[in-house]
Short mmCIF file of C-alpha atoms and ligand atoms in Angstrom, two decimals:
data_model
loop_
_atom_site.label_atom_id
_atom_site.label_comp_id
_atom_site.label_asym_id
_atom_site.label_seq_id
_atom_site.Cartn_x
_atom_site.Cartn_y
_atom_site.Cartn_z
CA MET A 56 -69.69 -124.43 -152.65
CA ARG A 57 -66.51 -125.56 -154.33
CA ASP A 58 -65.17 -128.90 -153.33
CA PHE A 59 -61.86 -128.30 -151.54
CA PHE A 60 -60.66 -131.87 -151.99
CA GLU A 61 -61.49 -131.96 -155.67
CA GLU A 62 -59.40 -128.82 -156.19
CA GLN A 63 -56.50 -130.17 -154.22
CA LEU A 64 -56.61 -133.43 -156.15
CA LYS A 65 -56.63 -131.51 -159.41
CA ALA A 66 -53.57 -129.59 -158.26
CA LEU A 67 -51.82 -132.89 -157.57
CA ARG A 68 -52.73 -134.21 -161.02
CA VAL A 69 -51.35 -131.13 -162.73
CA ARG A 70 -48.00 -131.76 -161.06
CA SER A 71 -48.08 -135.53 -161.83
CA LEU A 72 -48.16 -136.20 -158.08
CA ASP A 73 -51.56 -137.91 -157.79
CA ARG A 74 -51.63 -141.47 -156.51
CA HIS A 75 -54.06 -144.31 -157.11
CA LEU A 76 -54.64 -147.79 -155.75
CA ARG A 77 -54.13 -150.81 -157.95
CA GLU A 78 -56.02 -154.05 -157.38
CA ILE A 79 -53.83 -157.16 -157.22
CA CYS A 80 -55.89 -160.31 -157.76
CA SER A 81 -53.31 -162.86 -156.64
CA ALA A 82 -50.92 -163.68 -153.83
CA GLN A 83 -47.61 -161.83 -153.71
CA GLY A 84 -44.80 -163.41 -155.71
CA ALA A 85 -42.44 -162.91 -158.65
CA GLU A 86 -45.56 -162.71 -160.82
CA ILE A 87 -48.84 -161.11 -159.87
CA GLU A 88 -52.18 -160.62 -161.51
CA THR A 89 -53.59 -157.17 -162.04
CA GLY A 90 -56.03 -155.66 -164.53
CA GLY A 91 -56.58 -159.08 -166.13
CA ARG A 92 -52.86 -159.52 -166.84
CA ARG A 93 -49.94 -161.31 -165.29
CA LEU A 94 -47.00 -159.00 -164.64
CA VAL A 95 -43.50 -159.79 -163.49
CA ASN A 96 -43.35 -158.04 -160.15
CA PHE A 97 -40.30 -155.90 -159.48
CA SER A 98 -42.12 -153.71 -156.99
CA SER A 99 -42.38 -155.55 -153.68
CA ASN A 100 -40.20 -155.86 -150.58
CA ASN A 101 -40.95 -159.58 -150.43
CA TYR A 102 -37.23 -160.20 -150.92
CA LEU A 103 -37.15 -163.86 -149.92
CA SER A 104 -40.56 -164.64 -151.38
CA LEU A 105 -41.93 -165.66 -147.99
CA ALA A 106 -45.26 -163.78 -148.27
CA ASN A 107 -46.95 -166.85 -149.75
CA ASP A 108 -44.58 -169.54 -148.47
CA PRO A 109 -46.20 -172.86 -147.46
CA ARG A 110 -44.31 -172.93 -144.13
CA LEU A 111 -45.72 -169.56 -143.14
CA ARG A 112 -49.21 -170.37 -144.38
CA GLU A 113 -49.25 -173.58 -142.36
CA ALA A 114 -48.01 -171.81 -139.24
CA ALA A 115 -50.78 -169.22 -139.62
CA LEU A 116 -53.45 -171.89 -140.17
CA ALA A 117 -52.31 -173.87 -137.14
CA ALA A 118 -52.40 -170.71 -135.01
CA ILE A 119 -55.92 -169.93 -136.22
CA GLY A 120 -56.94 -173.43 -135.13
CA GLU A 121 -55.52 -172.88 -131.66
CA PHE A 122 -55.96 -169.14 -131.06
CA GLY A 123 -58.57 -167.91 -133.53
CA VAL A 124 -58.23 -164.73 -135.55
CA GLY A 125 -58.47 -161.78 -133.14
CA GLY A 126 -56.00 -160.45 -130.58
CA GLY A 127 -58.91 -159.53 -128.27
CA ALA A 128 -57.31 -156.58 -126.47
CA SER A 129 -54.14 -154.61 -126.04
CA ARG A 130 -51.09 -156.66 -125.11
CA LEU A 131 -51.16 -155.21 -121.56
CA ILE A 132 -54.82 -156.12 -121.00
CA SER A 133 -55.26 -159.68 -122.24
CA GLY A 134 -53.84 -159.72 -125.75
CA THR A 135 -50.44 -161.29 -125.03
CA GLN A 136 -50.96 -164.82 -126.30
CA SER A 137 -48.26 -167.47 -126.45
CA PRO A 138 -47.29 -166.74 -130.11
CA HIS A 139 -46.37 -163.14 -129.21
CA LEU A 140 -43.95 -164.23 -126.51
CA ARG A 141 -42.51 -166.99 -128.68
CA LEU A 142 -41.89 -164.55 -131.53
CA GLU A 143 -40.22 -162.01 -129.25
CA GLY A 144 -37.98 -164.70 -127.78
CA ALA A 145 -36.98 -165.84 -131.26
CA LEU A 146 -36.34 -162.28 -132.49
CA ALA A 147 -34.11 -161.45 -129.52
CA LYS A 148 -32.15 -164.66 -130.01
CA TRP A 149 -31.81 -164.13 -133.76
CA LYS A 150 -30.71 -160.51 -133.34
CA GLY A 151 -28.46 -161.25 -130.38
CA THR A 152 -30.13 -158.85 -127.95
CA GLU A 153 -31.54 -159.32 -124.44
CA ALA A 154 -35.12 -158.70 -125.45
CA ALA A 155 -37.54 -157.78 -128.24
CA LEU A 156 -40.97 -156.20 -128.55
CA CYS A 157 -43.43 -156.46 -131.43
CA PHE A 158 -45.73 -153.77 -132.74
CA SER A 159 -48.56 -154.03 -135.26
CA SER A 160 -46.38 -152.41 -137.94
CA GLY A 161 -42.95 -150.94 -138.48
CA TYR A 162 -44.63 -147.56 -138.67
CA ALA A 163 -46.21 -148.12 -135.26
CA ALA A 164 -42.84 -149.26 -133.86
CA ALA A 165 -41.21 -145.96 -134.88
CA LEU A 166 -44.15 -143.86 -133.73
CA GLY A 167 -44.22 -145.51 -130.31
CA THR A 168 -40.52 -145.96 -129.70
CA ILE A 169 -38.94 -142.60 -130.55
CA PRO A 170 -41.21 -140.55 -128.25
CA ALA A 171 -40.55 -143.07 -125.47
CA LEU A 172 -36.79 -142.55 -125.80
CA VAL A 173 -36.59 -138.75 -126.04
CA THR A 174 -38.81 -135.85 -125.13
CA LYS A 175 -39.01 -132.06 -125.14
CA GLY A 176 -35.56 -130.55 -124.61
CA ASP A 177 -33.73 -133.64 -125.89
CA VAL A 178 -32.14 -133.76 -129.36
CA ILE A 179 -32.75 -136.08 -132.33
CA LEU A 180 -30.19 -136.19 -135.16
CA LEU A 181 -31.75 -137.86 -138.18
CA ASP A 182 -30.44 -138.73 -141.66
CA LYS A 183 -32.14 -136.72 -144.41
CA LEU A 184 -33.29 -139.84 -146.26
CA CYS A 185 -34.89 -141.55 -143.25
CA HIS A 186 -38.28 -143.19 -143.73
CA ALA A 187 -41.47 -141.22 -142.97
CA SER A 188 -42.19 -143.35 -139.89
CA LEU A 189 -38.92 -142.22 -138.28
CA ILE A 190 -39.58 -138.57 -139.14
CA ASP A 191 -43.12 -138.78 -137.78
CA GLY A 192 -41.92 -140.48 -134.59
CA ALA A 193 -39.27 -137.80 -134.17
CA LYS A 194 -41.82 -135.00 -134.62
CA LEU A 195 -44.25 -136.62 -132.22
CA SER A 196 -41.59 -136.83 -129.50
CA GLY A 197 -41.38 -133.05 -129.20
CA ALA A 198 -37.56 -133.27 -129.06
CA ILE A 199 -35.44 -130.79 -131.04
CA LEU A 200 -34.99 -132.28 -134.51
CA ARG A 201 -31.86 -131.72 -136.56
CA VAL A 202 -31.57 -133.38 -139.97
CA PHE A 203 -28.09 -134.12 -141.35
CA PRO A 204 -27.40 -134.57 -145.10
CA HIS A 205 -27.54 -138.18 -146.19
CA ASN A 206 -24.68 -140.22 -144.68
CA ASP A 207 -22.72 -137.00 -144.03
CA LEU A 208 -20.56 -137.85 -141.01
CA GLY A 209 -18.91 -134.42 -140.92
CA LYS A 210 -22.29 -132.67 -140.61
CA LEU A 211 -23.42 -135.20 -138.02
CA GLU A 212 -20.30 -134.48 -135.99
CA GLY A 213 -21.07 -130.76 -136.22
CA HIS A 214 -24.61 -131.40 -134.95
CA LEU A 215 -23.26 -133.51 -132.09
CA GLN A 216 -20.87 -130.72 -131.07
CA TRP A 217 -23.72 -128.23 -131.26
CA SER A 218 -25.94 -130.49 -129.12
CA HIS A 219 -23.24 -130.69 -126.47
CA GLY A 220 -22.76 -126.94 -126.47
CA GLU A 221 -26.37 -125.80 -126.61
CA HIS A 222 -28.16 -128.68 -124.94
CA ALA A 223 -25.66 -129.99 -122.42
CA GLY A 224 -27.00 -132.75 -120.24
CA LYS A 225 -29.86 -133.55 -122.60
CA ARG A 226 -30.33 -136.93 -124.23
CA ILE A 227 -29.19 -137.31 -127.85
CA LEU A 228 -30.74 -139.85 -130.21
CA ILE A 229 -29.14 -140.58 -133.59
CA VAL A 230 -31.60 -142.12 -136.06
CA THR A 231 -30.66 -143.79 -139.33
CA GLU A 232 -31.32 -146.82 -141.53
CA SER A 233 -29.00 -149.64 -142.47
CA VAL A 234 -30.36 -149.80 -146.06
CA PHE A 235 -32.18 -146.72 -147.35
CA SER A 236 -35.57 -147.65 -148.73
CA MET A 237 -35.66 -145.52 -151.90
CA ASP A 238 -31.94 -145.44 -152.73
CA GLY A 239 -30.79 -148.89 -151.70
CA ASP A 240 -27.49 -147.68 -150.26
CA ARG A 241 -26.17 -148.30 -146.74
CA ALA A 242 -25.25 -146.23 -143.70
CA PRO A 243 -21.56 -146.09 -142.67
CA LEU A 244 -22.40 -147.91 -139.46
CA ARG A 245 -18.92 -148.33 -138.00
CA GLU A 246 -18.14 -144.61 -138.33
CA LEU A 247 -21.54 -143.64 -136.94
CA ILE A 248 -20.90 -145.77 -133.89
CA GLU A 249 -17.46 -144.18 -133.43
CA LEU A 250 -19.09 -140.74 -133.39
CA LYS A 251 -21.84 -141.87 -131.05
CA LYS A 252 -19.26 -143.22 -128.61
CA ARG A 253 -17.21 -140.03 -128.74
CA PHE A 254 -20.14 -137.79 -127.95
CA GLY A 255 -22.45 -140.10 -126.05
CA GLY A 256 -26.07 -140.73 -126.99
CA LEU A 257 -28.26 -143.49 -128.29
CA LEU A 258 -28.32 -144.96 -131.79
CA LEU A 259 -31.57 -146.22 -133.34
CA LEU A 260 -30.94 -148.23 -136.50
CA ASP A 261 -33.89 -149.12 -138.73
CA GLU A 262 -33.02 -152.42 -140.42
CA ALA A 263 -36.27 -152.66 -142.43
CA HIS A 264 -34.57 -153.43 -145.76
CA ALA A 265 -31.54 -155.21 -144.33
CA VAL A 266 -33.09 -158.04 -142.32
CA GLY A 267 -33.38 -161.17 -144.38
CA VAL A 268 -31.00 -159.64 -146.94
CA ILE A 269 -27.73 -158.71 -145.21
CA GLY A 270 -25.58 -160.51 -142.67
CA PRO A 271 -25.34 -164.10 -141.50
CA ASN A 272 -28.83 -165.65 -141.64
CA GLY A 273 -30.17 -162.27 -142.67
CA ARG A 274 -29.69 -160.76 -139.24
CA GLY A 275 -29.04 -157.31 -140.69
CA LEU A 276 -26.21 -154.83 -141.12
CA ALA A 277 -25.30 -154.54 -137.44
CA ALA A 278 -24.77 -158.31 -137.27
CA ALA A 279 -22.94 -158.34 -140.63
CA GLU A 280 -20.39 -155.86 -139.28
CA ASN A 281 -20.29 -157.46 -135.86
CA LEU A 282 -21.59 -154.26 -134.27
CA ASN A 283 -24.76 -155.59 -132.63
CA LYS A 284 -23.59 -154.69 -129.15
CA HIS A 285 -23.05 -151.05 -130.13
CA VAL A 286 -26.46 -150.36 -131.63
CA ASP A 287 -28.72 -149.35 -128.75
CA VAL A 288 -32.02 -149.84 -130.53
CA GLN A 289 -32.45 -152.18 -133.51
CA MET A 290 -35.72 -151.56 -135.27
CA GLY A 291 -37.15 -153.65 -138.07
CA THR A 292 -40.25 -154.88 -139.76
CA LEU A 293 -41.74 -158.32 -140.26
CA SER A 294 -43.46 -157.09 -143.41
CA LYS A 295 -40.61 -157.10 -145.92
CA ALA A 296 -38.14 -159.99 -146.25
CA LEU A 297 -39.98 -161.77 -143.42
CA GLY A 298 -43.10 -161.83 -145.57
CA THR A 299 -45.77 -161.10 -142.94
CA SER A 300 -46.74 -157.98 -141.02
CA GLY A 301 -45.68 -156.10 -137.90
CA GLY A 302 -42.72 -154.16 -136.57
CA TYR A 303 -40.23 -154.90 -133.84
CA ILE A 304 -37.63 -153.37 -131.56
CA CYS A 305 -34.66 -155.44 -130.30
CA SER A 306 -32.70 -153.98 -127.40
CA SER A 307 -31.77 -154.38 -123.74
CA ARG A 308 -34.30 -155.84 -121.30
CA ASN A 309 -34.58 -152.49 -119.54
CA LEU A 310 -35.25 -150.52 -122.71
CA ILE A 311 -37.88 -153.03 -123.82
CA ASP A 312 -39.56 -152.90 -120.40
CA TRP A 313 -39.58 -149.13 -120.69
CA LEU A 314 -41.29 -149.37 -124.10
CA ILE A 315 -43.92 -151.69 -122.62
CA ASN A 316 -44.64 -148.87 -120.14
CA ARG A 317 -44.31 -145.87 -122.43
CA ALA A 318 -44.71 -146.67 -126.15
CA ARG A 319 -48.22 -145.44 -126.86
CA SER A 320 -48.65 -147.30 -130.18
CA PHE A 321 -47.93 -150.50 -128.24
CA ILE A 322 -50.03 -149.73 -125.16
CA TYR A 323 -53.14 -148.34 -126.85
CA SER A 324 -53.50 -150.72 -129.76
CA THR A 325 -54.90 -154.24 -129.96
CA ALA A 326 -52.37 -157.07 -130.06
CA PRO A 327 -51.37 -158.22 -133.56
CA PRO A 328 -53.42 -161.24 -134.73
CA PRO A 329 -51.90 -164.47 -133.38
CA ALA A 330 -51.88 -166.11 -136.84
CA ILE A 331 -49.72 -163.36 -138.30
CA VAL A 332 -47.41 -163.56 -135.30
CA ALA A 333 -47.10 -167.33 -135.71
CA ALA A 334 -46.31 -166.88 -139.42
CA ALA A 335 -43.62 -164.34 -138.55
CA LEU A 336 -42.12 -166.80 -136.08
CA ALA A 337 -42.01 -169.42 -138.85
CA ALA A 338 -40.21 -166.83 -141.01
CA VAL A 339 -37.59 -166.16 -138.32
CA ASP A 340 -37.10 -169.90 -137.81
CA PHE A 341 -36.71 -170.34 -141.56
CA LEU A 342 -34.11 -167.57 -141.81
CA ALA A 343 -32.14 -169.05 -138.94
CA SER A 344 -32.05 -172.46 -140.71
CA PRO A 345 -29.55 -173.61 -143.37
CA GLU A 346 -32.38 -173.56 -145.91
CA GLY A 347 -33.10 -169.95 -145.08
CA GLU A 348 -29.46 -169.02 -145.55
CA GLU A 349 -29.57 -170.79 -148.92
CA ARG A 350 -32.59 -168.69 -149.92
CA ARG A 351 -30.76 -165.53 -148.91
CA LEU A 352 -27.72 -166.51 -150.97
CA LEU A 353 -30.04 -167.18 -153.90
CA LEU A 354 -31.37 -163.61 -153.49
CA TRP A 355 -27.78 -162.34 -153.71
CA LYS A 356 -27.28 -164.27 -156.95
CA ARG A 357 -30.30 -162.44 -158.38
CA ILE A 358 -29.01 -159.11 -157.03
CA ARG A 359 -25.64 -159.64 -158.73
CA LEU A 360 -27.35 -160.60 -161.96
CA MET A 361 -29.41 -157.41 -161.84
CA GLN A 362 -26.22 -155.47 -161.14
CA GLU A 363 -24.56 -157.08 -164.13
CA PHE A 364 -27.36 -156.54 -166.65
CA LEU A 365 -28.67 -153.11 -165.73
CA PRO A 366 -27.45 -150.36 -168.04
CA ARG A 367 -24.48 -148.56 -166.54
CA SER A 368 -25.92 -145.08 -167.07
CA GLU A 369 -28.00 -143.46 -164.34
CA LEU A 370 -28.68 -146.71 -162.60
CA ASN A 371 -25.83 -148.59 -161.19
CA LYS A 372 -23.54 -145.61 -160.94
CA THR A 373 -22.52 -146.44 -157.40
CA SER A 374 -19.87 -149.14 -157.44
CA SER A 375 -19.07 -152.58 -158.68
CA ASP A 376 -20.83 -154.08 -155.68
CA ALA A 377 -24.57 -153.84 -155.03
CA TYR A 378 -25.59 -152.84 -151.51
CA SER A 379 -29.07 -154.31 -151.33
CA ALA A 380 -32.00 -155.65 -153.35
CA ILE A 381 -33.15 -152.10 -154.20
CA PHE A 382 -32.11 -150.50 -157.51
CA PRO A 383 -33.28 -146.92 -158.11
CA TRP A 384 -33.46 -145.60 -161.66
CA ILE A 385 -33.49 -141.88 -160.97
CA VAL A 386 -35.32 -140.09 -163.76
CA GLY A 387 -35.96 -136.70 -162.13
CA ASP A 388 -39.17 -135.53 -163.74
CA GLU A 389 -42.36 -136.88 -162.16
CA GLN A 390 -44.31 -137.36 -165.40
CA ALA A 391 -41.31 -138.98 -167.10
CA ALA A 392 -41.13 -141.52 -164.27
CA LEU A 393 -44.85 -142.28 -164.64
CA ASP A 394 -44.47 -142.68 -168.40
CA LEU A 395 -41.57 -145.10 -167.98
CA ALA A 396 -43.52 -147.12 -165.42
CA SER A 397 -46.44 -147.47 -167.81
CA ALA A 398 -44.14 -148.33 -170.72
CA LEU A 399 -42.61 -151.09 -168.59
CA GLN A 400 -46.06 -152.25 -167.62
CA SER A 401 -47.09 -152.65 -171.24
CA GLU A 402 -44.02 -154.85 -171.66
CA GLY A 403 -45.22 -156.98 -168.75
CA PHE A 404 -43.27 -155.59 -165.77
CA LEU A 405 -44.57 -153.95 -162.62
CA VAL A 406 -42.05 -151.32 -161.49
CA PRO A 407 -43.37 -148.43 -159.42
CA ALA A 408 -42.69 -144.75 -160.11
CA ILE A 409 -41.70 -143.17 -156.79
CA ARG A 410 -42.39 -139.45 -156.52
CA TYR A 411 -42.56 -136.57 -154.07
CA PRO A 412 -43.15 -136.60 -151.11
CA THR A 413 -41.68 -140.10 -150.83
CA VAL A 414 -38.52 -138.71 -152.47
CA ALA A 415 -37.44 -135.08 -153.03
CA LYS A 416 -39.18 -133.05 -155.74
CA GLY A 417 -37.47 -133.52 -159.10
CA SER A 418 -35.84 -136.79 -158.05
CA ALA A 419 -38.62 -139.12 -159.19
CA ARG A 420 -37.45 -142.61 -159.91
CA LEU A 421 -38.36 -146.14 -160.79
CA ARG A 422 -37.67 -148.34 -157.81
CA ILE A 423 -36.72 -151.83 -158.92
CA THR A 424 -36.60 -154.55 -156.29
CA VAL A 425 -35.35 -158.02 -156.97
CA THR A 426 -36.36 -161.13 -155.02
CA ALA A 427 -35.06 -164.68 -154.61
CA ALA A 428 -38.05 -165.92 -156.63
CA HIS A 429 -37.21 -164.07 -159.86
CA GLN A 430 -35.91 -166.22 -162.70
CA ASP A 431 -32.72 -165.23 -164.47
CA ASP A 432 -34.58 -164.67 -167.74
CA GLN A 433 -37.11 -162.37 -166.06
CA ILE A 434 -34.26 -160.22 -164.79
CA ARG A 435 -32.57 -160.21 -168.20
CA ALA A 436 -35.83 -159.28 -169.95
CA LEU A 437 -36.44 -156.37 -167.55
CA CYS A 438 -32.91 -155.06 -168.07
CA GLU A 439 -33.32 -155.29 -171.86
CA ALA A 440 -36.56 -153.31 -171.67
CA ILE A 441 -34.89 -150.68 -169.50
CA LYS A 442 -32.03 -150.38 -171.97
CA ARG A 443 -34.45 -149.86 -174.84
CA LEU A 444 -36.44 -147.26 -172.92
CA SER A 445 -33.48 -145.33 -171.58
CA ALA A 446 -31.98 -145.12 -175.09
CA LYS A 447 -35.17 -143.30 -176.13
CA LEU A 448 -34.98 -140.74 -173.30
C1 PLP B 105 -41.45 -150.07 -144.64
C2 PLP B 105 -40.61 -149.31 -143.69
C3 PLP B 105 -41.07 -149.05 -142.39
C4 PLP B 105 -42.47 -149.35 -141.96
O1 PLP B 105 -42.68 -150.71 -141.80
P1 PLP B 105 -44.16 -151.30 -141.96
O2 PLP B 105 -44.09 -152.61 -141.28
O3 PLP B 105 -44.42 -151.40 -143.42
O4 PLP B 105 -45.10 -150.33 -141.29
C5 PLP B 105 -40.20 -148.44 -141.52
N1 PLP B 105 -38.96 -148.08 -141.90
C6 PLP B 105 -38.51 -148.30 -143.15
C7 PLP B 105 -37.13 -147.89 -143.51
C8 PLP B 105 -39.33 -148.90 -144.08
O5 PLP B 105 -38.89 -149.09 -145.32
#
């Protein structure tokens, strides 16, 4: 009998779409060890370099001393330990909402929350470049799913009109991100909120790549634009700038209580480990402190430096101002992106090639992320290498 999986894998390889794991033999940071070498790491979402921060490590160790390592049960059974409630209190305060709820990942937050908000017969309007977790949550809900072209307010308005005509009286949920994970650009939040108010409906904003990066004390795009009160559901993750693991939803007390009763990925999954929760709380406390704000401003110095040194060609075509810590170098061809990634790796840089289905076919790219921990000369050296390589293309 022929091996089905072997054939499928071969088909992936032929199209340069096969993926492989890479062993990292060190903690996360501006430099990591892999394959017996140290590489400068421009691949992670550890924007503030908190993943191996002594404050977070100490918080985790102290929590292990007090609470051990396991959550024991689902949060609704006996898994809600003091760190969980402390973290949720701190998140709500930081985000300026009535309440917050944590999940074991951002993916689980999306998968549990969207189906709790809308169901069969309701309508979800989702930006084309939304993260897989949002798409999967939308599909799982059973609601009618309409995708609008990226940041296209005219098309969104058309969809809203259509929803009102064809699905009068049904709930409408608009889903988008504040910073798009593979493109690094932002949603036009103010205009989105205007539309939402005109037509009615709920807005879920995924702030995964904005928290810790954008807004006062890294509170995200909604806070930066003073629109917190108008975003019904603020989603985020503790696993990127906050350096740990887990997802969260910040919203009204009623909506959070509803999630506690209806979000299946919350109800039917063991509580996140107390040590990780305690580390995440230390990260939120850090961000809210003057030192945290200093770290965030340092990140923006690095972002501006990257903006300044990157070749002006494909990269940086957007505008004179960077939107986030994510810089996509869109190459197009999948194999070309892989070749560039390995050329950069032989020069000592880890920059991932992002391919279909993470991005559209034929829009493969190198996704460069900068962090507060990068040194100026590391950024300069990367940009020089990119210049050399792109001249050869
Ligand atoms: C990473 C990411 C998630 C998932 O968060 P995890 O905590 O890694 O599961 C959700 N949404 C967006 C936009 C992301 O980039």
